[in-house]
mmCIF file of C-alpha atoms in Angstrom:
data_model
loop_
_atom_site.group_PDB
_atom_site.id
_atom_site.type_symbol
_atom_site.label_atom_id
_atom_site.label_comp_id
_atom_site.label_asym_id
_atom_site.label_seq_id
_atom_site.Cartn_x
_atom_site.Cartn_y
_atom_site.Cartn_z
ATOM 1 C CA UNK Z 1 186.378 -101.959 -147.887
ATOM 2 C CA UNK Z 2 185.851 -99.526 -145.023
ATOM 3 C CA UNK Z 3 189.067 -97.939 -143.819
ATOM 4 C CA UNK Z 4 189.848 -98.226 -140.125
ATOM 5 C CA UNK Z 5 189.498 -94.950 -138.290
ATOM 6 C CA UNK Z 6 192.757 -93.976 -136.585
ATOM 7 C CA UNK Z 7 192.706 -92.380 -133.185
ATOM 8 C CA UNK Z 8 194.326 -88.964 -132.948
ATOM 9 C CA UNK Z 9 197.093 -89.566 -130.402
ATOM 10 C CA UNK Z 10 200.241 -87.502 -130.082
ATOM 11 C CA UNK Z 11 202.550 -89.710 -128.011
ATOM 12 C CA UNK Z 12 203.879 -91.622 -131.020
ATOM 13 C CA UNK Z 13 204.452 -88.524 -133.138
ATOM 14 C CA UNK Z 14 206.197 -86.751 -130.268
ATOM 15 C CA UNK Z 15 208.458 -89.736 -129.631
ATOM 16 C CA UNK Z 16 209.351 -89.886 -133.349
ATOM 17 C CA UNK Z 17 210.173 -86.163 -133.306
ATOM 18 C CA UNK Z 18 212.334 -86.095 -130.178
ATOM 19 C CA UNK Z 19 213.926 -89.580 -130.161
ATOM 20 C CA UNK Z 20 216.777 -88.612 -132.543
ATOM 21 C CA UNK Z 21 217.948 -86.067 -129.936
ATOM 22 C CA UNK Z 22 219.226 -88.987 -127.835
ATOM 23 C CA UNK Z 23 220.080 -91.271 -130.730
ATOM 24 C CA UNK Z 24 216.918 -93.384 -130.484
ATOM 25 C CA UNK Z 25 214.452 -94.458 -133.166
ATOM 26 C CA UNK Z 26 210.716 -95.159 -133.038
ATOM 27 C CA UNK Z 27 208.665 -97.694 -134.981
ATOM 28 C CA UNK Z 28 204.878 -97.276 -134.874
ATOM 29 C CA UNK Z 29 202.420 -99.975 -135.956
ATOM 30 C CA UNK Z 30 200.894 -98.323 -139.061
ATOM 31 C CA UNK Z 31 197.287 -99.541 -139.172
ATOM 32 C CA UNK Z 32 196.094 -98.181 -135.834
ATOM 33 C CA UNK Z 33 198.941 -95.934 -134.740
ATOM 34 C CA UNK Z 34 198.454 -96.614 -131.041
ATOM 35 C CA UNK Z 35 201.436 -98.848 -130.224
ATOM 36 C CA UNK Z 36 205.129 -98.367 -130.831
ATOM 37 C CA UNK Z 37 208.637 -99.648 -130.241
ATOM 38 C CA UNK Z 38 211.523 -97.432 -129.110
ATOM 39 C CA UNK Z 39 215.074 -98.577 -129.883
ATOM 40 C CA UNK Z 40 217.876 -96.793 -128.048
ATOM 41 C CA UNK Z 41 221.447 -96.378 -129.259
ATOM 42 C CA UNK Z 42 222.498 -99.182 -126.895
ATOM 43 C CA UNK Z 43 220.154 -101.565 -128.711
ATOM 44 C CA UNK Z 44 217.729 -101.655 -125.788
ATOM 45 C CA UNK Z 45 214.067 -101.801 -126.830
ATOM 46 C CA UNK Z 46 210.981 -100.629 -124.973
ATOM 47 C CA UNK Z 47 207.324 -100.251 -125.938
ATOM 48 C CA UNK Z 48 204.326 -97.959 -125.495
ATOM 49 C CA UNK Z 49 200.581 -98.290 -126.043
ATOM 50 C CA UNK Z 50 198.219 -95.309 -126.032
ATOM 51 C CA UNK Z 51 199.751 -93.180 -123.240
ATOM 52 C CA UNK Z 52 201.301 -96.084 -121.332
ATOM 53 C CA UNK Z 53 205.081 -96.398 -121.367
ATOM 54 C CA UNK Z 54 207.363 -99.006 -119.791
ATOM 55 C CA UNK Z 55 208.186 -97.008 -116.678
ATOM 56 C CA UNK Z 56 205.721 -98.141 -114.030
ATOM 57 C CA UNK Z 57 205.407 -101.659 -112.563
ATOM 58 C CA UNK Z 58 202.326 -103.555 -113.747
ATOM 59 C CA UNK Z 59 200.881 -104.088 -110.279
ATOM 60 C CA UNK Z 60 201.231 -100.452 -109.244
ATOM 61 C CA UNK Z 61 199.744 -99.316 -112.567
ATOM 62 C CA UNK Z 62 196.735 -101.605 -112.165
ATOM 63 C CA UNK Z 63 196.104 -100.294 -108.649
ATOM 64 C CA UNK Z 64 196.319 -96.693 -109.873
ATOM 65 C CA UNK Z 65 193.703 -97.405 -112.558
ATOM 66 C CA UNK Z 66 191.269 -98.652 -109.918
ATOM 67 C CA UNK Z 67 189.951 -95.646 -107.975
ATOM 68 C CA UNK Z 68 188.609 -97.737 -105.086
ATOM 69 C CA UNK Z 69 191.794 -99.739 -104.540
ATOM 70 C CA UNK Z 70 194.061 -96.696 -104.888
ATOM 71 C CA UNK Z 71 191.851 -94.777 -102.432
ATOM 72 C CA UNK Z 72 192.217 -97.623 -99.949
ATOM 73 C CA UNK Z 73 196.001 -97.530 -100.009
ATOM 74 C CA UNK Z 74 196.247 -93.737 -100.078
ATOM 75 C CA UNK Z 75 193.922 -93.487 -97.092
ATOM 76 C CA UNK Z 76 195.884 -96.110 -95.148
ATOM 77 C CA UNK Z 77 199.073 -94.122 -95.800
ATOM 78 C CA UNK Z 78 197.466 -90.957 -94.475
ATOM 79 C CA UNK Z 79 196.718 -89.081 -97.673
ATOM 80 C CA UNK Z 80 193.459 -87.073 -97.717
ATOM 81 C CA UNK Z 81 191.047 -88.624 -100.214
ATOM 82 C CA UNK Z 82 187.582 -87.438 -101.223
ATOM 83 C CA UNK Z 83 185.319 -88.323 -98.256
ATOM 84 C CA UNK Z 84 182.581 -90.943 -98.299
ATOM 85 C CA UNK Z 85 183.817 -92.723 -101.426
ATOM 86 C CA UNK Z 86 182.104 -96.091 -101.856
ATOM 87 C CA UNK Z 87 181.683 -98.514 -104.738
ATOM 88 C CA UNK Z 88 178.463 -100.041 -106.061
ATOM 89 C CA UNK Z 89 177.946 -102.622 -108.760
ATOM 90 C CA UNK Z 90 175.922 -103.258 -111.857
ATOM 91 C CA UNK Z 91 173.157 -105.841 -111.399
ATOM 92 C CA UNK Z 92 175.002 -108.634 -113.211
ATOM 93 C CA UNK Z 93 178.328 -107.992 -111.493
ATOM 94 C CA UNK Z 94 176.759 -107.760 -108.027
ATOM 95 C CA UNK Z 95 175.136 -111.136 -108.651
ATOM 96 C CA UNK Z 96 178.377 -112.649 -109.970
ATOM 97 C CA UNK Z 97 180.424 -111.639 -106.920
ATOM 98 C CA UNK Z 98 177.565 -112.151 -104.412
ATOM 99 C CA UNK Z 99 177.728 -108.536 -103.289
ATOM 100 C CA UNK Z 100 174.514 -107.881 -101.408
ATOM 101 C CA UNK Z 101 173.650 -104.345 -100.443
ATOM 102 C CA UNK Z 102 175.715 -102.773 -103.244
ATOM 103 C CA UNK Z 103 173.075 -102.378 -105.971
ATOM 104 C CA UNK Z 104 172.034 -99.181 -107.723
ATOM 105 C CA UNK Z 105 169.166 -98.751 -105.251
ATOM 106 C CA UNK Z 106 171.585 -99.171 -102.347
ATOM 107 C CA UNK Z 107 173.768 -96.555 -104.001
ATOM 108 C CA UNK Z 108 170.887 -94.082 -104.047
ATOM 109 C CA UNK Z 109 170.166 -94.662 -100.360
ATOM 110 C CA UNK Z 110 173.860 -94.128 -99.643
ATOM 111 C CA UNK Z 111 173.840 -90.874 -101.627
ATOM 112 C CA UNK Z 112 170.820 -89.665 -99.648
ATOM 113 C CA UNK Z 113 172.588 -90.537 -96.433
ATOM 114 C CA UNK Z 114 175.805 -88.630 -97.191
ATOM 115 C CA UNK Z 115 173.806 -85.777 -98.702
ATOM 116 C CA UNK Z 116 173.226 -84.443 -102.193
ATOM 117 C CA UNK Z 117 174.850 -83.267 -104.350
ATOM 118 C CA UNK Z 118 177.185 -86.224 -104.883
ATOM 119 C CA UNK Z 119 179.698 -87.247 -107.512
ATOM 120 C CA UNK Z 120 179.048 -90.408 -109.524
ATOM 121 C CA UNK Z 121 181.839 -91.835 -111.700
ATOM 122 C CA UNK Z 122 183.259 -95.055 -113.164
ATOM 123 C CA UNK Z 123 185.724 -96.852 -110.936
ATOM 124 C CA UNK Z 124 188.200 -97.385 -113.747
ATOM 125 C CA UNK Z 125 187.301 -94.543 -116.083
ATOM 126 C CA UNK Z 126 189.602 -91.872 -117.459
ATOM 127 C CA UNK Z 127 189.438 -88.451 -119.128
ATOM 128 C CA UNK Z 128 186.383 -87.458 -117.109
ATOM 129 C CA UNK Z 129 184.119 -89.877 -118.945
ATOM 130 C CA UNK Z 130 180.709 -90.208 -117.199
ATOM 131 C CA UNK Z 131 181.864 -88.223 -114.143
ATOM 132 C CA UNK Z 132 178.669 -86.494 -113.029
ATOM 133 C CA UNK Z 133 177.588 -84.125 -110.274
ATOM 134 C CA UNK Z 134 174.007 -85.003 -109.347
ATOM 135 C CA UNK Z 135 171.443 -83.236 -107.213
ATOM 136 C CA UNK Z 136 168.261 -85.281 -107.681
ATOM 137 C CA UNK Z 137 167.048 -88.874 -107.645
ATOM 138 C CA UNK Z 138 166.234 -88.957 -111.349
ATOM 139 C CA UNK Z 139 169.633 -87.516 -112.289
ATOM 140 C CA UNK Z 140 171.332 -89.960 -109.936
ATOM 141 C CA UNK Z 141 169.818 -93.002 -111.633
ATOM 142 C CA UNK Z 142 170.550 -91.544 -115.065
ATOM 143 C CA UNK Z 143 174.193 -90.995 -114.125
ATOM 144 C CA UNK Z 144 174.563 -94.479 -112.630
ATOM 145 C CA UNK Z 145 173.128 -96.114 -115.751
ATOM 146 C CA UNK Z 146 175.601 -94.124 -117.867
ATOM 147 C CA UNK Z 147 178.462 -95.392 -115.709
ATOM 148 C CA UNK Z 148 177.301 -99.008 -115.968
ATOM 149 C CA UNK Z 149 177.398 -98.801 -119.742
ATOM 150 C CA UNK Z 150 181.184 -98.575 -119.552
ATOM 151 C CA UNK Z 151 182.132 -100.009 -116.153
ATOM 152 C CA UNK Z 152 180.591 -102.613 -113.871
ATOM 153 C CA UNK Z 153 181.714 -100.663 -110.801
ATOM 154 C CA UNK Z 154 180.575 -97.131 -109.929
ATOM 155 C CA UNK Z 155 181.980 -94.800 -107.287
ATOM 156 C CA UNK Z 156 179.676 -92.537 -105.270
ATOM 157 C CA UNK Z 157 181.335 -89.849 -103.161
ATOM 158 C CA UNK Z 158 180.768 -86.497 -101.520
ATOM 159 C CA UNK Z 159 181.050 -83.366 -103.634
ATOM 160 C CA UNK Z 160 184.029 -81.205 -102.729
ATOM 161 C CA UNK Z 161 184.509 -77.682 -104.063
ATOM 162 C CA UNK Z 162 187.923 -76.318 -104.895
ATOM 163 C CA UNK Z 163 190.475 -75.714 -107.629
ATOM 164 C CA UNK Z 164 191.526 -78.673 -109.755
ATOM 165 C CA UNK Z 165 195.234 -79.272 -110.398
ATOM 166 C CA UNK Z 166 197.378 -81.937 -112.035
ATOM 167 C CA UNK Z 167 201.037 -82.423 -111.129
ATOM 168 C CA UNK Z 168 203.081 -84.765 -113.332
ATOM 169 C CA UNK Z 169 205.913 -86.556 -111.551
ATOM 170 C CA UNK Z 170 208.823 -88.385 -113.151
ATOM 171 C CA UNK Z 171 211.500 -90.074 -111.040
ATOM 172 C CA UNK Z 172 210.912 -87.925 -107.942
ATOM 173 C CA UNK Z 173 210.742 -84.632 -109.848
ATOM 174 C CA UNK Z 174 207.806 -82.417 -110.863
ATOM 175 C CA UNK Z 175 208.106 -82.034 -114.628
ATOM 176 C CA UNK Z 176 204.748 -80.382 -115.318
ATOM 177 C CA UNK Z 177 201.897 -78.818 -113.355
ATOM 178 C CA UNK Z 178 198.743 -77.089 -114.470
ATOM 179 C CA UNK Z 179 195.363 -75.971 -113.224
ATOM 180 C CA UNK Z 180 192.371 -77.551 -114.959
ATOM 181 C CA UNK Z 181 189.288 -75.410 -115.528
ATOM 182 C CA UNK Z 182 185.873 -76.769 -116.541
ATOM 183 C CA UNK Z 183 184.551 -76.148 -120.048
ATOM 184 C CA UNK Z 184 182.920 -72.742 -120.319
ATOM 185 C CA UNK Z 185 181.609 -70.186 -122.792
ATOM 186 C CA UNK Z 186 181.521 -66.393 -122.589
ATOM 187 C CA UNK Z 187 178.564 -64.460 -123.949
ATOM 188 C CA UNK Z 188 178.691 -61.643 -126.494
ATOM 189 C CA UNK Z 189 175.076 -60.515 -126.154
ATOM 190 C CA UNK Z 190 174.152 -61.958 -129.557
ATOM 191 C CA UNK Z 191 175.033 -65.625 -129.970
ATOM 192 C CA UNK Z 192 173.078 -68.395 -128.257
ATOM 193 C CA UNK Z 193 174.822 -70.889 -125.988
ATOM 194 C CA UNK Z 194 174.547 -73.456 -128.781
ATOM 195 C CA UNK Z 195 176.305 -71.060 -131.176
ATOM 196 C CA UNK Z 196 178.977 -70.227 -128.604
ATOM 197 C CA UNK Z 197 179.656 -73.945 -128.211
ATOM 198 C CA UNK Z 198 179.983 -74.262 -131.990
ATOM 199 C CA UNK Z 199 182.519 -71.424 -131.996
ATOM 200 C CA UNK Z 200 184.474 -73.117 -129.209
ATOM 201 C CA UNK Z 201 184.554 -76.347 -131.198
ATOM 202 C CA UNK Z 202 185.992 -74.470 -134.187
ATOM 203 C CA UNK Z 203 188.719 -73.065 -131.935
ATOM 204 C CA UNK Z 204 189.584 -76.607 -130.802
ATOM 205 C CA UNK Z 205 189.798 -77.740 -134.420
ATOM 206 C CA UNK Z 206 191.992 -74.794 -135.374
ATOM 207 C CA UNK Z 207 194.360 -75.709 -132.536
ATOM 208 C CA UNK Z 208 194.247 -79.336 -133.764
ATOM 209 C CA UNK Z 209 193.009 -80.240 -130.316
ATOM 210 C CA UNK Z 210 191.271 -83.617 -130.421
ATOM 211 C CA UNK Z 211 188.276 -82.527 -128.343
ATOM 212 C CA UNK Z 212 184.736 -83.093 -129.519
ATOM 213 C CA UNK Z 213 182.099 -81.225 -127.541
ATOM 214 C CA UNK Z 214 179.163 -83.602 -127.336
ATOM 215 C CA UNK Z 215 176.027 -81.494 -127.452
ATOM 216 C CA UNK Z 216 173.943 -84.528 -126.526
ATOM 217 C CA UNK Z 217 175.982 -85.078 -123.326
ATOM 218 C CA UNK Z 218 173.258 -85.260 -120.675
ATOM 219 C CA UNK Z 219 175.580 -83.568 -118.196
ATOM 220 C CA UNK Z 220 175.589 -80.328 -120.192
ATOM 221 C CA UNK Z 221 171.794 -80.257 -120.281
ATOM 222 C CA UNK Z 222 171.712 -80.895 -116.520
ATOM 223 C CA UNK Z 223 174.206 -78.114 -115.878
ATOM 224 C CA UNK Z 224 172.285 -75.626 -118.014
ATOM 225 C CA UNK Z 225 169.005 -76.556 -116.333
ATOM 226 C CA UNK Z 226 170.480 -75.866 -112.884
ATOM 227 C CA UNK Z 227 171.445 -72.426 -114.136
ATOM 228 C CA UNK Z 228 167.941 -71.922 -115.579
ATOM 229 C CA UNK Z 229 169.343 -71.802 -119.110
ATOM 230 C CA UNK Z 230 168.866 -73.691 -122.385
ATOM 231 C CA UNK Z 231 170.961 -74.081 -125.521
ATOM 232 C CA UNK Z 232 168.901 -71.261 -127.020
ATOM 233 C CA UNK Z 233 169.671 -68.809 -124.210
ATOM 234 C CA UNK Z 234 171.713 -65.714 -125.086
ATOM 235 C CA UNK Z 235 174.255 -64.656 -122.486
ATOM 236 C CA UNK Z 236 175.042 -61.041 -121.729
ATOM 237 C CA UNK Z 237 178.294 -59.671 -123.102
ATOM 238 C CA UNK Z 238 181.127 -60.884 -120.882
ATOM 239 C CA UNK Z 239 178.910 -63.311 -118.943
ATOM 240 C CA UNK Z 240 180.701 -66.604 -118.358
ATOM 241 C CA UNK Z 241 179.030 -69.904 -117.591
ATOM 242 C CA UNK Z 242 180.406 -73.395 -117.075
ATOM 243 C CA UNK Z 243 178.969 -76.278 -119.086
ATOM 244 C CA UNK Z 244 180.385 -79.217 -117.126
ATOM 245 C CA UNK Z 245 181.344 -79.846 -113.517
ATOM 246 C CA UNK Z 246 184.477 -81.890 -114.188
ATOM 247 C CA UNK Z 247 187.591 -80.083 -115.392
ATOM 248 C CA UNK Z 248 189.175 -82.685 -117.674
ATOM 249 C CA UNK Z 249 190.807 -81.254 -120.791
ATOM 250 C CA UNK Z 250 189.407 -84.162 -122.811
ATOM 251 C CA UNK Z 251 185.879 -82.884 -122.163
ATOM 252 C CA UNK Z 252 186.624 -79.328 -123.269
ATOM 253 C CA UNK Z 253 188.290 -77.907 -120.183
ATOM 254 C CA UNK Z 254 191.093 -75.365 -120.273
ATOM 255 C CA UNK Z 255 194.496 -75.339 -118.587
ATOM 256 C CA UNK Z 256 196.853 -72.829 -117.014
ATOM 257 C CA UNK Z 257 200.489 -73.852 -116.682
ATOM 258 C CA UNK Z 258 201.880 -73.361 -113.164
ATOM 259 C CA UNK Z 259 204.947 -75.627 -113.285
ATOM 260 C CA UNK Z 260 207.282 -72.995 -111.865
ATOM 261 C CA UNK Z 261 204.842 -71.671 -109.261
ATOM 262 C CA UNK Z 262 203.834 -74.751 -107.224
ATOM 263 C CA UNK Z 263 204.458 -74.426 -103.499
ATOM 264 C CA UNK Z 264 207.303 -76.719 -102.339
ATOM 265 C CA UNK Z 265 204.962 -78.533 -99.935
ATOM 266 C CA UNK Z 266 202.684 -79.595 -102.787
ATOM 267 C CA UNK Z 267 205.690 -80.662 -104.857
ATOM 268 C CA UNK Z 268 206.899 -82.760 -101.945
ATOM 269 C CA UNK Z 269 203.431 -84.265 -101.516
ATOM 270 C CA UNK Z 270 203.107 -85.279 -105.180
ATOM 271 C CA UNK Z 271 206.589 -86.801 -105.308
ATOM 272 C CA UNK Z 272 206.072 -88.707 -102.056
ATOM 273 C CA UNK Z 273 202.634 -89.987 -103.108
ATOM 274 C CA UNK Z 274 203.964 -91.161 -106.473
ATOM 275 C CA UNK Z 275 206.758 -93.068 -104.736
ATOM 276 C CA UNK Z 276 204.421 -94.490 -102.086
ATOM 277 C CA UNK Z 277 202.117 -95.805 -104.827
ATOM 278 C CA UNK Z 278 205.070 -97.639 -106.385
ATOM 279 C CA UNK Z 279 205.188 -95.447 -109.495
ATOM 280 C CA UNK Z 280 207.932 -93.595 -111.341
ATOM 281 C CA UNK Z 281 205.741 -91.664 -113.773
ATOM 282 C CA UNK Z 282 202.426 -90.362 -112.451
ATOM 283 C CA UNK Z 283 199.796 -87.651 -112.778
ATOM 284 C CA UNK Z 284 198.667 -86.563 -109.307
ATOM 285 C CA UNK Z 285 195.264 -84.851 -109.340
ATOM 286 C CA UNK Z 286 194.481 -82.551 -106.409
ATOM 287 C CA UNK Z 287 191.417 -80.565 -105.345
ATOM 288 C CA UNK Z 288 192.528 -77.583 -103.293
ATOM 289 C CA UNK Z 289 190.568 -75.027 -101.319
ATOM 290 C CA UNK Z 290 192.996 -72.235 -102.056
ATOM 291 C CA UNK Z 291 195.944 -71.751 -104.389
ATOM 292 C CA UNK Z 292 198.546 -74.432 -105.113
ATOM 293 C CA UNK Z 293 201.161 -71.686 -105.258
ATOM 294 C CA UNK Z 294 200.583 -70.824 -101.606
ATOM 295 C CA UNK Z 295 201.080 -72.621 -98.281
ATOM 296 C CA UNK Z 296 198.841 -75.722 -98.278
ATOM 297 C CA UNK Z 297 195.391 -75.241 -96.804
ATOM 298 C CA UNK Z 298 192.716 -77.928 -97.098
ATOM 299 C CA UNK Z 299 193.129 -80.288 -100.046
ATOM 300 C CA UNK Z 300 192.238 -83.772 -101.267
ATOM 301 C CA UNK Z 301 193.798 -86.270 -103.662
ATOM 302 C CA UNK Z 302 191.296 -86.842 -106.462
ATOM 303 C CA UNK Z 303 193.239 -89.724 -107.984
ATOM 304 C CA UNK Z 304 196.599 -90.869 -109.291
ATOM 305 C CA UNK Z 305 197.127 -91.693 -112.954
ATOM 306 C CA UNK Z 306 199.882 -94.086 -114.023
ATOM 307 C CA UNK Z 307 199.476 -93.090 -117.693
ATOM 308 C CA UNK Z 308 198.758 -89.356 -117.659
ATOM 309 C CA UNK Z 309 197.475 -88.476 -121.118
ATOM 310 C CA UNK Z 310 198.746 -85.085 -122.236
ATOM 311 C CA UNK Z 311 197.249 -84.944 -125.739
ATOM 312 C CA UNK Z 312 194.676 -82.268 -125.000
ATOM 313 C CA UNK Z 313 197.111 -80.240 -122.921
ATOM 314 C CA UNK Z 314 199.736 -80.297 -125.685
ATOM 315 C CA UNK Z 315 197.202 -79.176 -128.283
ATOM 316 C CA UNK Z 316 196.031 -76.209 -126.227
ATOM 317 C CA UNK Z 317 198.911 -74.026 -127.474
ATOM 318 C CA UNK Z 318 202.485 -73.853 -128.758
ATOM 319 C CA UNK Z 319 203.893 -73.285 -125.266
ATOM 320 C CA UNK Z 320 202.068 -76.355 -123.949
ATOM 321 C CA UNK Z 321 203.256 -78.400 -126.946
ATOM 322 C CA UNK Z 322 206.863 -77.541 -126.084
ATOM 323 C CA UNK Z 323 206.296 -78.377 -122.417
ATOM 324 C CA UNK Z 324 204.969 -81.810 -123.351
ATOM 325 C CA UNK Z 325 207.850 -82.467 -125.754
ATOM 326 C CA UNK Z 326 210.348 -81.580 -123.021
ATOM 327 C CA UNK Z 327 208.422 -83.802 -120.604
ATOM 328 C CA UNK Z 328 208.540 -86.808 -122.913
ATOM 329 C CA UNK Z 329 212.220 -86.218 -123.661
ATOM 330 C CA UNK Z 330 212.757 -86.698 -119.928
ATOM 331 C CA UNK Z 331 210.611 -89.852 -120.122
ATOM 332 C CA UNK Z 332 212.752 -91.216 -122.982
ATOM 333 C CA UNK Z 333 215.938 -90.591 -121.022
ATOM 334 C CA UNK Z 334 214.414 -92.400 -118.005
ATOM 335 C CA UNK Z 335 213.377 -95.332 -120.201
ATOM 336 C CA UNK Z 336 216.972 -95.653 -121.423
ATOM 337 C CA UNK Z 337 218.348 -96.060 -117.881
#
């Protein structure tokens, strides 16, 4: 009999490690390891699944998962969202909901109208899956088809340059903040890009970071082509190139902790947005033209995340592991209230 493959998630193991500090215990379902029960000293019980804990209301969490709906409410409340965001539908879904003028061909005409390059991404996706920066018609259709393999709704929006940050809010307090940097490699004058990627993968494995660099990811090939490179290219010593346009840690990105450096205005913004979206625990993703440690310049809210996964961040180093443990200890204490 084939053994079920367990997902490598850290939330359960962290809860089991830190729960005794407040007199709580954790029971994890053993076959899959993705759901658990927390019992507090008072006898109160609460549950978690994947990275979702019983802190946020169901309605608010569902809205946060839907990029289009959350953009609507954030925009109405005056928050700056990525401009020209619009949803389009797979053929079957467009037919089912009688949505004329929202097909993949309509999406391409819309992209042409707002101007390439554009971002294409799933409406309810996470961890940067299928998020693609496209410059051409052929790449646009390829990206849209990739999205429709996992979501019946795609978002097309303008491409905005800036620095990518995530602020994690818990009960009106910033408990973690870090800059996210796209996956990259640095040349040594000898190894090919393919070999440099292999070395990077080994580093991830040594750190026990559950990140698999997918060499066959069409986005990497597109990115290399735009830089007039191939997997066989050899970079000069010290030359750095980026392999993806999104900065998610789950797709091989790196992080820099800035929890104690965030400008008060950005802290206030993240806390207020979290509260306005009806959430207690939230990852607020910002794109900033400038530095988050300085007085706010131009910025946009990329999205809000009601179940901010911190697996890849925690596995990026011992310091980050401790930050995440302290963060989830705060979460446990909030769950016990």
